[in-house]
XYZ file of C-alpha atoms in Angstrom:
758
model
C -4.487 -13.960 36.039
C -7.659 -15.579 37.323
C -10.013 -16.896 34.668
C -13.368 -15.153 34.297
C -16.393 -17.328 33.660
C -18.207 -16.885 30.383
C -21.420 -16.680 32.424
C -20.076 -13.632 34.281
C -18.942 -12.018 31.042
C -22.313 -12.630 29.369
C -24.217 -11.289 32.381
C -21.889 -8.280 32.645
C -22.338 -7.528 28.979
C -26.149 -7.542 29.321
C -26.034 -5.285 32.392
C -23.586 -2.855 30.808
C -25.698 -2.779 27.648
C -28.841 -1.940 29.676
C -27.000 0.685 31.738
C -25.727 2.350 28.580
C -29.184 2.245 26.961
C -31.003 3.559 30.077
C -28.329 6.227 30.641
C -28.570 7.345 27.039
C -32.362 7.500 27.119
C -32.271 9.249 30.520
C -29.798 11.802 29.262
C -31.886 12.471 26.163
C -35.049 12.781 28.304
C -33.301 15.080 30.798
C -31.772 17.191 28.077
C -35.022 17.534 26.128
C -37.082 18.184 29.295
C -34.660 20.848 30.507
C -34.629 22.467 27.081
C -38.412 22.421 26.871
C -38.682 23.819 30.413
C -36.292 26.661 29.620
C -38.146 27.394 26.403
C -41.446 27.325 28.307
C -40.138 29.707 30.965
C -38.837 32.075 28.296
C -42.161 31.922 26.485
C -44.144 32.581 29.667
C -41.842 35.432 30.626
C -42.213 36.922 27.152
C -46.024 36.725 27.415
C -46.037 38.157 30.931
C -43.687 40.923 29.824
C -46.027 41.806 26.971
C -49.045 41.644 29.274
C -47.356 43.836 31.852
C -46.361 46.357 29.165
C -49.928 46.532 27.908
C -51.417 46.918 31.404
C -48.894 49.553 32.474
C -49.226 51.584 29.300
C -53.023 51.330 29.467
C -52.878 52.774 32.974
C -50.629 55.581 31.792
C -52.892 56.270 28.814
C -55.865 56.473 31.191
C -54.063 59.078 33.231
C -53.074 60.956 30.097
C -56.661 60.978 28.837
C -57.948 62.210 32.175
C -55.381 65.019 32.313
C -56.028 66.050 28.716
C -59.814 66.098 29.321
C -59.164 68.162 32.418
C -57.118 70.715 30.475
C -59.819 71.011 27.832
C -62.417 72.211 30.373
C -63.515 75.851 29.788
C -62.808 76.640 33.374
C -59.207 75.458 32.956
C -58.592 77.298 29.692
C -60.040 80.530 31.118
C -57.977 80.134 34.252
C -54.738 80.256 32.201
C -55.529 83.829 31.200
C -56.046 85.031 34.770
C -53.480 86.470 37.045
C -54.171 84.514 40.221
C -51.372 86.227 42.079
C -53.770 89.136 42.795
C -55.965 88.855 45.857
C -59.575 89.170 44.738
C -62.861 87.433 45.297
C -63.066 86.320 41.657
C -59.668 84.722 41.836
C -60.685 82.998 45.055
C -63.816 81.587 43.402
C -61.889 80.483 40.356
C -59.256 78.767 42.470
C -61.888 77.090 44.572
C -63.699 75.804 41.500
C -60.445 74.552 40.009
C -59.590 72.738 43.259
C -62.994 71.078 43.052
C -62.251 69.995 39.506
C -58.875 68.595 40.593
C -60.551 66.730 43.459
C -63.038 65.216 41.060
C -60.040 64.226 38.857
C -58.466 62.440 41.860
C -61.729 60.639 42.400
C -61.906 59.684 38.708
C -58.334 58.295 38.607
C -57.328 56.809 41.934
C -53.672 56.377 40.996
C -53.062 60.139 40.591
C -51.385 61.358 43.725
C -50.976 65.067 42.973
C -51.583 67.638 40.247
C -49.769 70.880 39.741
C -50.638 73.728 37.298
C -47.745 76.056 36.383
C -48.577 79.268 34.500
C -45.310 80.485 32.985
C -46.837 83.668 31.507
C -48.655 84.869 34.648
C -46.008 83.508 37.015
C -48.192 81.478 39.411
C -48.361 77.855 40.510
C -51.531 76.029 41.656
C -50.812 73.113 43.964
C -52.419 71.519 47.003
C -55.463 73.800 46.739
C -53.473 77.032 46.844
C -51.806 79.507 44.528
C -48.155 80.429 44.926
C -45.813 82.657 43.041
C -43.628 80.633 40.663
C -40.524 82.283 42.071
C -41.387 81.032 45.512
C -41.624 77.437 44.314
C -38.971 77.084 41.600
C -35.598 78.574 40.915
C -34.681 80.548 37.848
C -32.911 77.462 36.322
C -35.972 75.274 36.874
C -38.214 77.830 35.268
C -35.891 77.993 32.254
C -36.051 74.193 32.010
C -39.861 74.361 31.951
C -39.719 76.792 29.044
C -37.385 74.469 27.108
C -39.662 71.415 27.258
C -39.908 70.001 23.763
C -42.530 67.269 23.918
C -46.169 68.240 24.283
C -46.563 65.418 26.788
C -43.929 63.299 28.549
C -43.645 60.669 31.250
C -40.478 60.579 33.342
C -39.156 58.499 36.230
C -35.754 58.401 37.924
C -34.416 55.343 39.720
C -34.329 57.178 43.085
C -37.824 58.621 42.783
C -40.967 56.949 44.093
C -43.204 58.616 41.497
C -43.866 58.606 37.810
C -44.303 62.198 36.640
C -46.438 63.250 33.673
C -45.825 66.665 32.085
C -48.326 68.257 29.635
C -48.012 71.585 27.805
C -51.151 73.741 28.017
C -53.252 74.770 26.447
C -53.309 71.339 24.804
C -55.082 72.597 21.690
C -52.384 75.179 20.919
C -49.877 74.333 18.234
C -46.968 76.737 18.628
C -47.593 78.768 21.788
C -48.042 77.333 25.254
C -48.763 79.295 28.487
C -47.821 76.711 31.063
C -47.592 73.118 31.995
C -49.593 70.606 34.005
C -47.629 68.132 36.092
C -49.090 65.096 37.827
C -47.397 62.370 39.862
C -48.319 58.711 40.175
C -46.921 56.437 42.844
C -44.328 53.933 41.530
C -45.852 51.214 43.663
C -49.161 51.653 41.869
C -47.415 51.320 38.491
C -45.060 48.475 39.429
C -48.005 46.542 40.808
C -48.723 45.790 37.141
C -45.347 44.088 36.709
C -44.725 40.374 37.343
C -44.608 39.721 41.100
C -43.412 36.025 41.063
C -39.738 35.527 41.970
C -39.734 32.068 40.385
C -40.125 33.693 36.979
C -37.398 36.274 37.562
C -37.751 40.046 37.848
C -39.070 42.754 35.547
C -37.467 46.154 35.171
C -37.450 49.083 32.754
C -34.884 51.489 31.349
C -35.395 54.676 29.388
C -33.688 55.811 26.189
C -30.952 57.526 28.150
C -29.986 54.263 29.800
C -31.430 55.153 33.196
C -32.953 52.431 35.351
C -36.654 53.128 35.898
C -37.100 50.246 38.331
C -34.223 49.008 40.482
C -33.186 45.319 40.325
C -33.663 43.987 43.834
C -34.071 40.235 43.347
C -30.431 39.615 42.331
C -27.403 41.034 44.037
C -25.890 43.023 41.195
C -23.202 45.637 41.518
C -23.418 49.051 39.887
C -20.928 48.036 37.191
C -22.986 44.881 36.549
C -26.128 46.987 36.130
C -24.315 49.350 33.783
C -23.072 46.395 31.776
C -26.633 45.044 31.654
C -27.961 48.380 30.372
C -25.286 48.498 27.645
C -26.144 44.996 26.469
C -29.882 45.833 26.368
C -29.292 49.007 24.385
C -27.110 47.126 21.893
C -29.839 44.529 21.429
C -32.579 47.190 21.095
C -30.568 48.939 18.389
C -30.708 45.723 16.392
C -34.275 44.565 17.101
C -37.147 46.001 19.177
C -37.770 42.749 21.039
C -35.981 39.449 21.647
C -34.093 37.359 24.170
C -30.484 36.329 24.845
C -28.216 34.702 27.435
C -25.316 36.442 29.135
C -23.023 36.092 32.120
C -22.957 38.780 34.780
C -20.562 38.541 37.676
C -19.935 34.843 36.881
C -23.642 33.872 36.811
C -25.707 33.023 33.740
C -28.901 35.036 33.122
C -31.654 34.818 30.572
C -32.939 38.197 29.276
C -36.210 39.031 27.495
C -36.763 42.625 26.345
C -39.416 44.702 24.572
C -39.009 48.317 23.470
C -41.950 50.747 23.580
C -41.818 53.325 20.795
C -44.476 55.443 22.423
C -42.838 55.946 25.801
C -39.241 55.154 24.709
C -38.916 52.636 27.502
C -37.436 49.147 27.311
C -39.171 46.465 29.382
C -36.828 43.756 30.620
C -37.410 40.361 32.222
C -34.327 38.626 33.637
C -34.041 35.308 35.397
C -31.010 33.400 36.629
C -30.479 30.071 34.883
C -29.560 28.574 38.256
C -33.201 28.831 39.206
C -34.175 26.979 36.033
C -31.478 24.398 36.733
C -32.931 23.775 40.187
C -36.158 22.739 38.521
C -34.182 20.541 36.094
C -32.382 18.815 38.961
C -35.625 17.431 40.248
C -36.360 16.024 36.801
C -32.842 14.544 36.599
C -33.217 12.947 40.050
C -36.524 11.437 39.033
C -35.050 10.059 35.797
C -32.055 8.642 37.721
C -34.255 6.832 40.253
C -36.457 5.480 37.448
C -33.383 4.262 35.511
C -31.959 2.597 38.622
C -35.234 0.730 39.176
C -35.277 -0.368 35.495
C -31.653 -1.581 35.668
C -32.329 -3.480 38.901
C -35.360 -5.223 37.443
C -33.465 -6.089 34.273
C -30.513 -7.393 36.320
C -32.755 -9.939 38.003
C -34.351 -10.963 34.709
C -30.973 -11.082 32.939
C -29.450 -13.213 35.687
C -32.024 -15.975 35.312
C -32.162 -15.709 31.518
C -28.359 -15.779 31.160
C -28.128 -18.800 33.444
C -30.558 -20.724 31.238
C -28.630 -19.748 28.084
C -25.313 -20.640 29.720
C -26.345 -24.170 30.798
C -25.709 -25.832 27.323
C -22.291 -24.147 27.118
C -21.432 -25.403 30.591
C -22.354 -28.980 29.678
C -20.352 -28.792 26.433
C -17.353 -27.377 28.292
C -17.323 -30.175 30.872
C -17.774 -32.820 28.157
C -14.792 -31.526 26.102
C -12.593 -31.060 29.180
C -13.389 -34.572 30.413
C -12.841 -36.308 27.046
C -9.800 -34.303 25.913
C -6.817 -36.599 25.288
C -4.379 -33.702 25.765
C -4.380 -32.298 29.256
C -4.801 -28.686 28.228
C -4.937 -26.487 31.312
C -8.467 -25.136 31.330
C -7.582 -22.608 34.029
C -5.132 -20.921 31.637
C -7.947 -20.121 29.182
C -9.764 -16.791 29.451
C -13.214 -18.454 29.601
C -15.110 -21.595 28.673
C -15.816 -20.465 25.106
C -12.115 -19.822 24.477
C -11.308 -23.286 25.809
C -13.978 -24.879 23.596
C -12.775 -22.831 20.601
C -9.130 -23.840 21.156
C -10.038 -27.518 21.507
C -12.230 -27.459 18.370
C -9.541 -25.553 16.464
C -6.951 -28.126 17.532
C -9.333 -30.918 16.552
C -9.884 -29.521 13.055
C -6.154 -28.894 12.642
C -5.385 -32.482 13.574
C -8.108 -33.680 11.229
C -6.734 -31.588 8.367
C -3.182 -32.768 9.044
C -4.424 -36.353 9.054
C -6.162 -35.828 5.710
C -3.024 -34.289 4.221
C -0.856 -37.111 5.562
C -3.279 -39.711 4.254
C -3.313 -37.991 0.850
C 0.496 -37.807 0.770
C 0.875 -41.427 1.863
C -1.748 -42.528 -0.677
C 0.124 -40.722 -3.438
C 3.401 -42.168 -2.218
C 1.915 -45.675 -2.216
C 0.523 -45.143 -5.715
C 3.905 -43.833 -6.898
C 5.683 -46.740 -5.219
C 3.317 -49.203 -6.864
C 3.859 -47.486 -10.243
C 7.655 -47.698 -9.770
C 7.455 -51.383 -8.995
C 5.058 -51.965 -11.906
C 7.304 -50.245 -14.468
C 10.343 -52.072 -13.106
C 8.587 -55.460 -13.335
C 8.584 -56.149 -9.584
C 4.801 -56.538 -9.116
C 3.054 -59.900 -9.235
C -0.396 -60.354 -10.832
C -2.131 -60.589 -7.431
C -0.886 -57.147 -6.413
C -1.929 -55.723 -9.769
C -5.430 -57.144 -9.348
C -5.778 -55.637 -5.862
C -4.555 -52.172 -6.865
C -6.471 -51.644 -10.117
C -10.041 -50.413 -10.143
C -12.522 -53.217 -10.561
C -15.117 -51.004 -12.211
C -12.773 -49.988 -15.049
C -12.913 -51.771 -18.355
C -9.688 -51.271 -20.345
C -9.045 -53.160 -23.561
C -5.638 -51.683 -24.363
C -2.795 -50.075 -22.432
C 0.035 -47.770 -23.453
C 3.014 -46.344 -21.602
C 3.936 -42.725 -22.329
C 7.339 -41.272 -21.458
C 7.754 -37.483 -21.507
C 11.103 -35.723 -21.342
C 12.213 -32.081 -21.556
C 14.148 -31.539 -24.806
C 16.540 -28.869 -23.562
C 16.942 -26.083 -21.025
C 19.274 -24.150 -23.294
C 18.074 -20.596 -24.085
C 14.977 -21.069 -21.898
C 16.016 -18.983 -18.894
C 15.974 -22.023 -16.623
C 18.985 -23.544 -14.905
C 19.818 -27.197 -14.592
C 19.064 -26.920 -10.863
C 15.448 -26.105 -11.824
C 14.975 -29.416 -13.648
C 13.383 -31.265 -10.709
C 10.875 -28.481 -10.105
C 10.050 -28.311 -13.809
C 9.542 -32.071 -13.942
C 7.104 -31.818 -11.049
C 5.176 -29.093 -12.891
C 5.127 -31.189 -16.076
C 3.856 -34.118 -14.000
C 0.858 -32.088 -12.786
C 0.085 -30.870 -16.307
C 0.351 -34.400 -17.661
C -2.046 -35.674 -14.979
C -4.620 -32.954 -15.723
C -4.409 -33.263 -19.514
C -4.622 -37.073 -19.607
C -7.036 -37.426 -16.664
C -9.657 -39.318 -18.724
C -7.179 -42.041 -19.743
C -5.107 -42.345 -16.562
C -4.695 -45.789 -15.098
C -2.014 -44.690 -12.643
C -0.817 -41.207 -11.759
C 2.388 -40.092 -13.545
C 5.718 -40.801 -11.846
C 9.217 -39.429 -12.419
C 11.860 -42.015 -13.283
C 15.378 -41.016 -14.381
C 14.319 -37.433 -15.216
C 11.478 -38.799 -17.344
C 7.713 -38.616 -16.791
C 6.168 -42.085 -17.077
C 2.415 -42.661 -17.174
C 0.222 -45.705 -17.818
C -2.823 -45.010 -19.992
C -5.772 -47.220 -20.778
C -8.757 -47.153 -23.146
C -11.806 -49.183 -23.936
C -11.289 -48.875 -27.727
C -11.595 -52.106 -29.607
C -9.375 -50.889 -32.436
C -5.731 -50.103 -31.732
C -5.462 -47.587 -34.567
C -8.268 -45.442 -33.105
C -6.534 -45.389 -29.731
C -3.196 -44.607 -31.400
C -4.748 -41.575 -33.077
C -6.203 -40.468 -29.736
C -2.771 -40.826 -28.147
C -1.253 -38.645 -30.850
C -3.799 -35.871 -30.199
C -3.228 -36.238 -26.458
C 0.544 -35.955 -26.943
C 0.138 -32.777 -28.959
C -2.100 -31.338 -26.236
C 0.540 -32.122 -23.602
C 3.237 -30.405 -25.659
C 1.061 -27.323 -26.185
C 0.172 -27.025 -22.488
C 3.808 -27.342 -21.386
C 4.925 -24.844 -24.019
C 2.170 -22.402 -23.054
C 2.785 -22.356 -19.304
C 6.473 -23.259 -18.983
C 7.850 -22.189 -22.380
C 9.492 -25.597 -22.685
C 9.627 -28.179 -25.456
C 9.068 -31.830 -24.611
C 9.263 -35.036 -26.599
C 7.038 -38.055 -25.984
C 7.771 -41.744 -26.401
C 4.867 -44.179 -26.841
C 5.139 -47.916 -26.298
C 3.433 -50.617 -28.302
C -0.080 -51.500 -27.111
C -0.480 -54.311 -24.588
C -3.457 -55.977 -22.931
C -2.279 -56.864 -19.424
C -0.914 -54.381 -16.834
C 1.835 -56.872 -15.936
C 3.447 -56.052 -19.322
C 3.919 -52.401 -18.261
C 7.633 -52.906 -17.469
C 8.309 -54.110 -21.030
C 6.252 -51.244 -22.452
C 8.210 -48.799 -20.268
C 11.455 -50.011 -21.850
C 9.952 -49.662 -25.331
C 8.729 -46.106 -24.688
C 12.097 -45.143 -23.175
C 14.013 -46.554 -26.160
C 11.692 -44.740 -28.536
C 12.221 -41.511 -26.605
C 16.008 -41.925 -26.895
C 15.702 -41.604 -30.651
C 14.270 -38.101 -30.382
C 17.669 -36.467 -31.001
C 17.508 -37.758 -34.564
C 13.980 -36.409 -35.048
C 14.324 -32.875 -33.691
C 12.532 -31.228 -30.786
C 8.915 -31.814 -29.740
C 8.939 -35.252 -31.333
C 6.227 -37.885 -30.805
C 7.928 -41.255 -31.134
C 6.257 -44.672 -31.434
C 8.290 -47.705 -30.398
C 6.815 -49.779 -33.232
C 8.103 -47.322 -35.861
C 11.679 -47.498 -34.637
C 11.687 -51.288 -34.460
C 10.940 -51.482 -38.205
C 13.516 -48.770 -39.007
C 16.338 -50.496 -37.113
C 15.636 -53.861 -38.663
C 15.862 -52.381 -42.190
C 18.975 -50.136 -41.727
C 22.289 -51.640 -40.598
C 24.287 -48.418 -41.171
C 27.993 -47.750 -41.756
C 30.331 -45.702 -39.607
C 31.403 -42.450 -41.473
C 35.145 -43.159 -41.055
C 36.308 -40.942 -43.946
C 34.572 -37.877 -42.460
C 36.050 -38.671 -39.032
C 39.553 -38.823 -40.614
C 39.009 -35.334 -42.082
C 37.998 -34.129 -38.628
C 41.158 -35.581 -37.066
C 43.363 -33.964 -39.751
C 41.747 -30.580 -39.126
C 42.352 -31.005 -35.399
C 46.006 -31.923 -35.940
C 46.543 -28.861 -38.108
C 44.962 -26.701 -35.427
C 42.251 -25.352 -37.734
C 39.390 -24.600 -35.310
C 36.888 -23.418 -37.921
C 37.478 -26.415 -40.172
C 37.277 -28.739 -37.172
C 33.946 -27.244 -36.132
C 32.490 -27.549 -39.647
C 33.695 -31.119 -40.076
C 32.350 -32.125 -36.630
C 28.971 -30.654 -37.578
C 28.965 -32.721 -40.799
C 29.873 -35.903 -38.884
C 27.105 -35.377 -36.260
C 24.594 -34.450 -38.959
C 25.393 -37.673 -40.833
C 25.081 -39.847 -37.717
C 21.817 -38.140 -36.628
C 20.339 -37.850 -40.118
C 17.603 -40.327 -39.320
C 18.995 -43.066 -41.554
C 20.088 -45.044 -38.512
C 18.308 -46.287 -35.463
C 19.076 -45.347 -31.886
C 21.447 -48.291 -31.352
C 23.578 -47.442 -34.367
C 23.589 -43.727 -33.484
C 24.744 -44.372 -29.911
C 27.416 -46.805 -31.210
C 28.695 -44.304 -33.813
C 28.873 -41.486 -31.207
C 30.824 -43.826 -28.930
C 33.286 -44.694 -31.756
C 33.663 -40.992 -32.588
C 34.571 -40.153 -28.984
C 37.082 -42.991 -28.869
C 38.715 -41.966 -32.178
C 39.088 -38.393 -30.959
C 40.478 -39.337 -27.559
C 43.069 -41.667 -29.202
C 44.834 -38.830 -31.060
C 45.575 -37.091 -27.759
C 49.026 -37.730 -26.310
C 47.310 -37.752 -22.916
C 44.398 -39.953 -23.893
C 44.209 -41.707 -20.531
C 44.031 -38.467 -18.566
C 41.444 -37.044 -20.968
C 39.303 -40.178 -20.702
C 39.350 -39.981 -16.917
C 38.567 -36.249 -16.850
C 35.638 -36.656 -19.241
C 34.025 -39.604 -17.513
C 35.086 -39.211 -13.891
C 31.574 -38.140 -12.777
C 29.649 -40.778 -14.740
C 30.684 -43.938 -16.554
C 31.088 -43.494 -20.288
C 27.867 -45.299 -21.205
C 25.783 -43.287 -18.733
C 27.385 -40.119 -20.056
C 26.715 -41.277 -23.598
C 23.093 -41.996 -22.723
C 22.796 -38.535 -21.166
C 24.243 -36.947 -24.318
C 21.792 -38.806 -26.498
C 18.894 -37.510 -24.395
C 19.825 -33.923 -25.187
C 19.340 -32.172 -28.507
C 21.695 -32.681 -31.463
C 22.954 -29.106 -31.081
C 23.732 -29.554 -27.366
C 25.515 -32.867 -27.999
C 27.577 -31.337 -30.830
C 28.479 -28.337 -28.652
C 29.526 -30.609 -25.764
C 31.800 -32.759 -27.985
C 33.428 -29.692 -29.547
C 33.938 -27.907 -26.219
C 35.017 -30.820 -24.017
C 36.847 -33.001 -26.556
C 37.863 -31.271 -29.810
C 38.955 -27.977 -28.286
C 40.938 -29.667 -25.520
C 42.801 -31.832 -28.060
C 43.494 -28.797 -30.259
C 44.825 -26.839 -27.277
C 47.040 -29.752 -26.338
C 48.391 -30.142 -29.901
C 48.842 -26.413 -30.307
C 50.843 -26.233 -27.111
C 52.938 -29.210 -28.210
C 53.467 -27.739 -31.701
C 54.526 -24.370 -30.325
C 57.077 -26.002 -28.048
C 58.550 -27.949 -30.980
C 58.654 -24.817 -33.121
C 60.460 -22.832 -30.451
C 63.084 -25.560 -30.058
C 63.573 -25.820 -33.823
C 63.984 -22.026 -34.291
C 66.398 -21.953 -31.370
C 68.524 -24.615 -33.129
C 68.312 -22.749 -36.441
C 69.574 -19.527 -34.815
C 72.451 -21.409 -33.282
C 73.362 -22.745 -36.769
C 73.432 -19.147 -38.062
C 75.706 -18.081 -35.221
C 78.073 -21.020 -35.829
C 78.078 -21.186 -39.627
C 77.584 -17.561 -40.702
C 80.875 -17.712 -42.678
C 79.582 -20.645 -44.778
C 77.109 -20.745 -47.623
C 73.904 -20.859 -45.497
C 70.492 -21.001 -47.176
C 66.924 -21.585 -45.894
C 66.581 -24.590 -48.208
C 69.722 -26.233 -46.801
C 68.554 -25.731 -43.230
C 65.034 -27.027 -44.054
C 66.518 -30.210 -45.475
C 68.351 -30.792 -42.193
C 65.049 -30.565 -40.231
C 63.033 -32.372 -42.904
C 60.585 -29.464 -43.158
C 59.219 -27.516 -46.016
C 61.346 -24.340 -46.568
C 58.249 -22.154 -46.767
C 56.831 -23.595 -43.508
C 60.236 -23.176 -41.819
C 60.476 -19.588 -43.078
C 56.970 -18.836 -41.712
C 57.635 -20.124 -38.211
C 61.074 -18.399 -38.206
C 59.416 -15.046 -39.009
C 56.732 -15.776 -36.396
C 59.318 -16.428 -33.655
C 61.968 -13.765 -34.529
C 59.975 -11.111 -36.326
C 62.236 -11.127 -39.428
C 62.974 -13.399 -42.385
C 65.814 -15.943 -42.429
C 67.938 -13.944 -44.932
C 67.444 -10.649 -43.044
C 68.448 -12.239 -39.780
C 71.568 -13.820 -41.383
C 72.608 -10.520 -43.024
C 72.095 -8.595 -39.787
C 74.224 -11.082 -37.866
C 77.011 -10.916 -40.516
C 76.860 -7.081 -40.303
C 77.395 -7.293 -36.548
C 80.451 -9.548 -37.172
C 81.773 -7.035 -39.732
C 81.535 -4.195 -37.180
C 83.437 -6.293 -34.661
C 86.161 -7.224 -37.204
C 86.549 -3.595 -38.268
C 86.866 -2.474 -34.693
C 89.023 -5.236 -33.238
C 91.271 -6.408 -36.122
C 93.461 -4.959 -38.829
C 92.064 -7.216 -41.530
C 91.631 -5.753 -44.933
C 88.180 -4.914 -46.260
C 88.512 -7.628 -48.902
C 89.498 -10.203 -46.278
C 86.479 -9.341 -44.169
C 84.213 -9.581 -47.224
C 85.570 -13.039 -48.011
C 85.072 -14.218 -44.417
C 81.478 -13.071 -44.567
C 80.934 -14.844 -47.918
C 80.346 -11.767 -50.042
C 81.106 -12.415 -53.713
C 83.457 -9.380 -53.862
C 84.502 -6.472 -51.687
C 82.413 -3.975 -53.633
C 79.193 -5.797 -52.717
C 80.264 -5.779 -49.075
C 81.062 -2.047 -49.164
C 77.686 -1.227 -50.800
C 75.786 -3.385 -48.247
C 77.678 -1.876 -45.263
C 77.120 1.677 -46.481
C 73.446 0.891 -47.027
C 73.042 -0.373 -43.474
C 75.385 2.052 -41.627
C 75.356 5.115 -43.878
C 79.152 5.137 -44.236
C 81.770 2.844 -45.886
C 83.712 0.247 -43.858
C 86.918 2.380 -44.107
C 85.103 5.488 -42.870
C 83.628 3.410 -40.026
C 87.139 2.167 -39.009
C 88.660 5.683 -39.273
C 85.866 7.051 -37.125
C 86.515 4.420 -34.476
C 90.286 5.148 -34.510
C 89.695 8.866 -34.195
C 87.224 8.337 -31.369
C 89.578 6.015 -29.450
C 92.667 8.193 -30.130
C-alpha cells in the first residue's frame, strides 16, 4: 500500500473539516429559511383568507341591507296585499312603481343581477318588470318548498350555479306569518373577485355545512374522490376548531390547508396550496447556499494549502534528519506517514535508552555484589577497596550482619521458595538499614550478608543502634513475610579489609542460634567469652539410655530420651563448637548400633558430606534437628532391629514347636525349654503366645489330645497305656481331660469309631 504524506493528510483533514462545517451551516440555513418561508406563506394565506372573508361577507351584508330596506318600503308592504293577477289600471301603476323601485335598487347595488318577488298568498310572481301567475313559473313541488323555508333570510350557492341566491321572507317585520319571499341573485364572478387571485399563494374555495363545494377547485387537478376526501377532512377539522391549518396528502401530493368557519353564513373558507410550489422557492435558496458554500470552501482550500505547507515544513526537516541519521535502516516507505516514522524512531530510541539504563543498573548491582563477595571472602586488596568506597563518607566503625531464616516449617512456604524469600529479605534489609549501608546486601550460602558503617566514636552506642536495627529487621520480615529470622553480628572493626574476618565471626555467631531459640540476635564477642569459659562434657550416660530404648524397640521411650539428649546439648551451656561436636558424636553412636552401619552412613550422607550436613542441621531450629535425627536415624535403626528381632523370634518358636512334636511323651515344661534357649520363661511364653495365639501348656495339651485320638483310632492300646504314653499321672486324669475336650470318654470315642467303620 502506497504511503500517504502527512502533508496530504493534514490538508485533507482541514478541507474535510471546512466542508463539514459549511455543509452543516448551509443545511441549518436552508432548513430554517424553508421553515420560515413556509410559515410566512401560511401566515399570509391566513391573513388573506380572513381579509377575503371579511370583504365577501361585507358585500353580502350590503346586499342584505339593501333588500331589507327595499322590503320595508310602504309601497312594497302594500303591494303584498294586492292581487296583481287581475288586470286593472291600479295594478298596472303599482307594478310600474315597484319596477322603478327595483331599478333604483339595481342602481344602488351594482352586484345585484335580478330580483324576484313571490307572493304565496295571492299566487303571483313579479320578475323582469312583469307579473306572472305562480303556477306558470313554478311547479307544485317548488311552491311547497317555498312554504317550508325555515330561515328568515338565507344565502345559497351550488357548485354548478353561476349565481349566489339570497332568499328573504316578507314581510320582514312579521314574526310568525309571512306572505311571500324575495329572491335576488348575484353573479359568482362578482363575489369570487373578492377572493385571492394569485396562483403563487394557492387557491381559495368555500364549502357549506352540507359539504357542498361553493367554488370549484380549478388550480389543481383533483379528482372527485379527492375533493370529497378534502371536504371530509375540512369538516372533521371544523368540528374540532373553527379555524386552523394542517398538512395532508391528496393523490400522492402534499398540500397545506388553512380554513375559517363563518357562523353567520355557515360557510367554511379554505385556502390550499401545494407544498411543491413552496419547495420550488426553497430550491432557489438551497442553490444559492450551495454556490456560496462552494466559493467559501474553494477560498479556504487555497488558504489552507499555503498555511498547511508552512506548518508542515518543520516536520519535513525533522523527518529527513531522522531518516538520514538513523543507524537502523528502517524502511520509511513502509510507514503510513512521516509522523508515524518519527514516532516509531523516537519510540525505539527511548526503548533502547531504557534498556541501556536497566542493563547499566543490573551490571552496576552485579559489580557491587561481586565486589562484596570478594570483600567478604578476603580476595580484595586495599587499592580496590579505596577505589570502590565513597570518598565523602566518614565511617569510624564497621560491622558485618548476617541474617538467616530460622525455619520454613509451619509457615506455608516450601523449600523451593527459599531463594525467592531470601531475595525479598534482601530488599527489606536494604530498605531498613539504608542509613548505615556501606555495601548493598548479598546472599552467601543462604545467608544475607551486609556491611554496615557508622560515624559513632563509641562502640557501645553503635552496638545499641545495631540491636535496635536488628529488631526492626525482624519485625519487618515477620510483618510482610510471616517469617522468623536470626541475626549474627560481628565484632567491630575499623578497616574494610577486615570484612572477611568479620564475616566469619558473624557467621559463627549465627550458627549458635539453635541454642538460643528463634529470632535471636547474636554477637560474636559474647560467644567467644562463653566458649572460652565452658569446656563441656559429652552426655554419654543419656546416650546409653537412648541406645537401650532403641534396642528394646520402645519408640516412645526413644523419642523422650532423644529429646532429653538434644535439650542437654542445646541447653546453652556449651558453645557452638562443642554443640556441633556432641551432635556429631551422637550420630556416630547411633549409626554404630546398626548391623548395617555402613549402608546407613552412605544413605544419610550421600547427598552432602557429613560435616556439611551437620552444618545444615545446626542452622535449623532445635525442633527440626531433633525431628530429623529421630526420623532418619532412630526410626530406621528401630525398624531394622525390630525386623531382625521378629525373624529371630519366629525361628525360635518354630524350634520350640518342633520340640513339642518330638518330645510330647516326655516331661516338657516352659522353664525347661527356656533354659535351652537361654531366655526368660515369661519372655518365651509371651512370644510363643504372640506367634501361635495360645499358651505353651495349651498348645502341648492340644497336641497330646490329637495323639490320643490317633492312638484310640489306630491301635488297640489300653486307656491306661495311652495315658502313660502321654505322661498323665493316672488314667482317671486322662479320661477326665479327654471327656472335657471331646464331650465323651476315650472308650465311648473308640466304640463310636468302631461302629462308624463297621
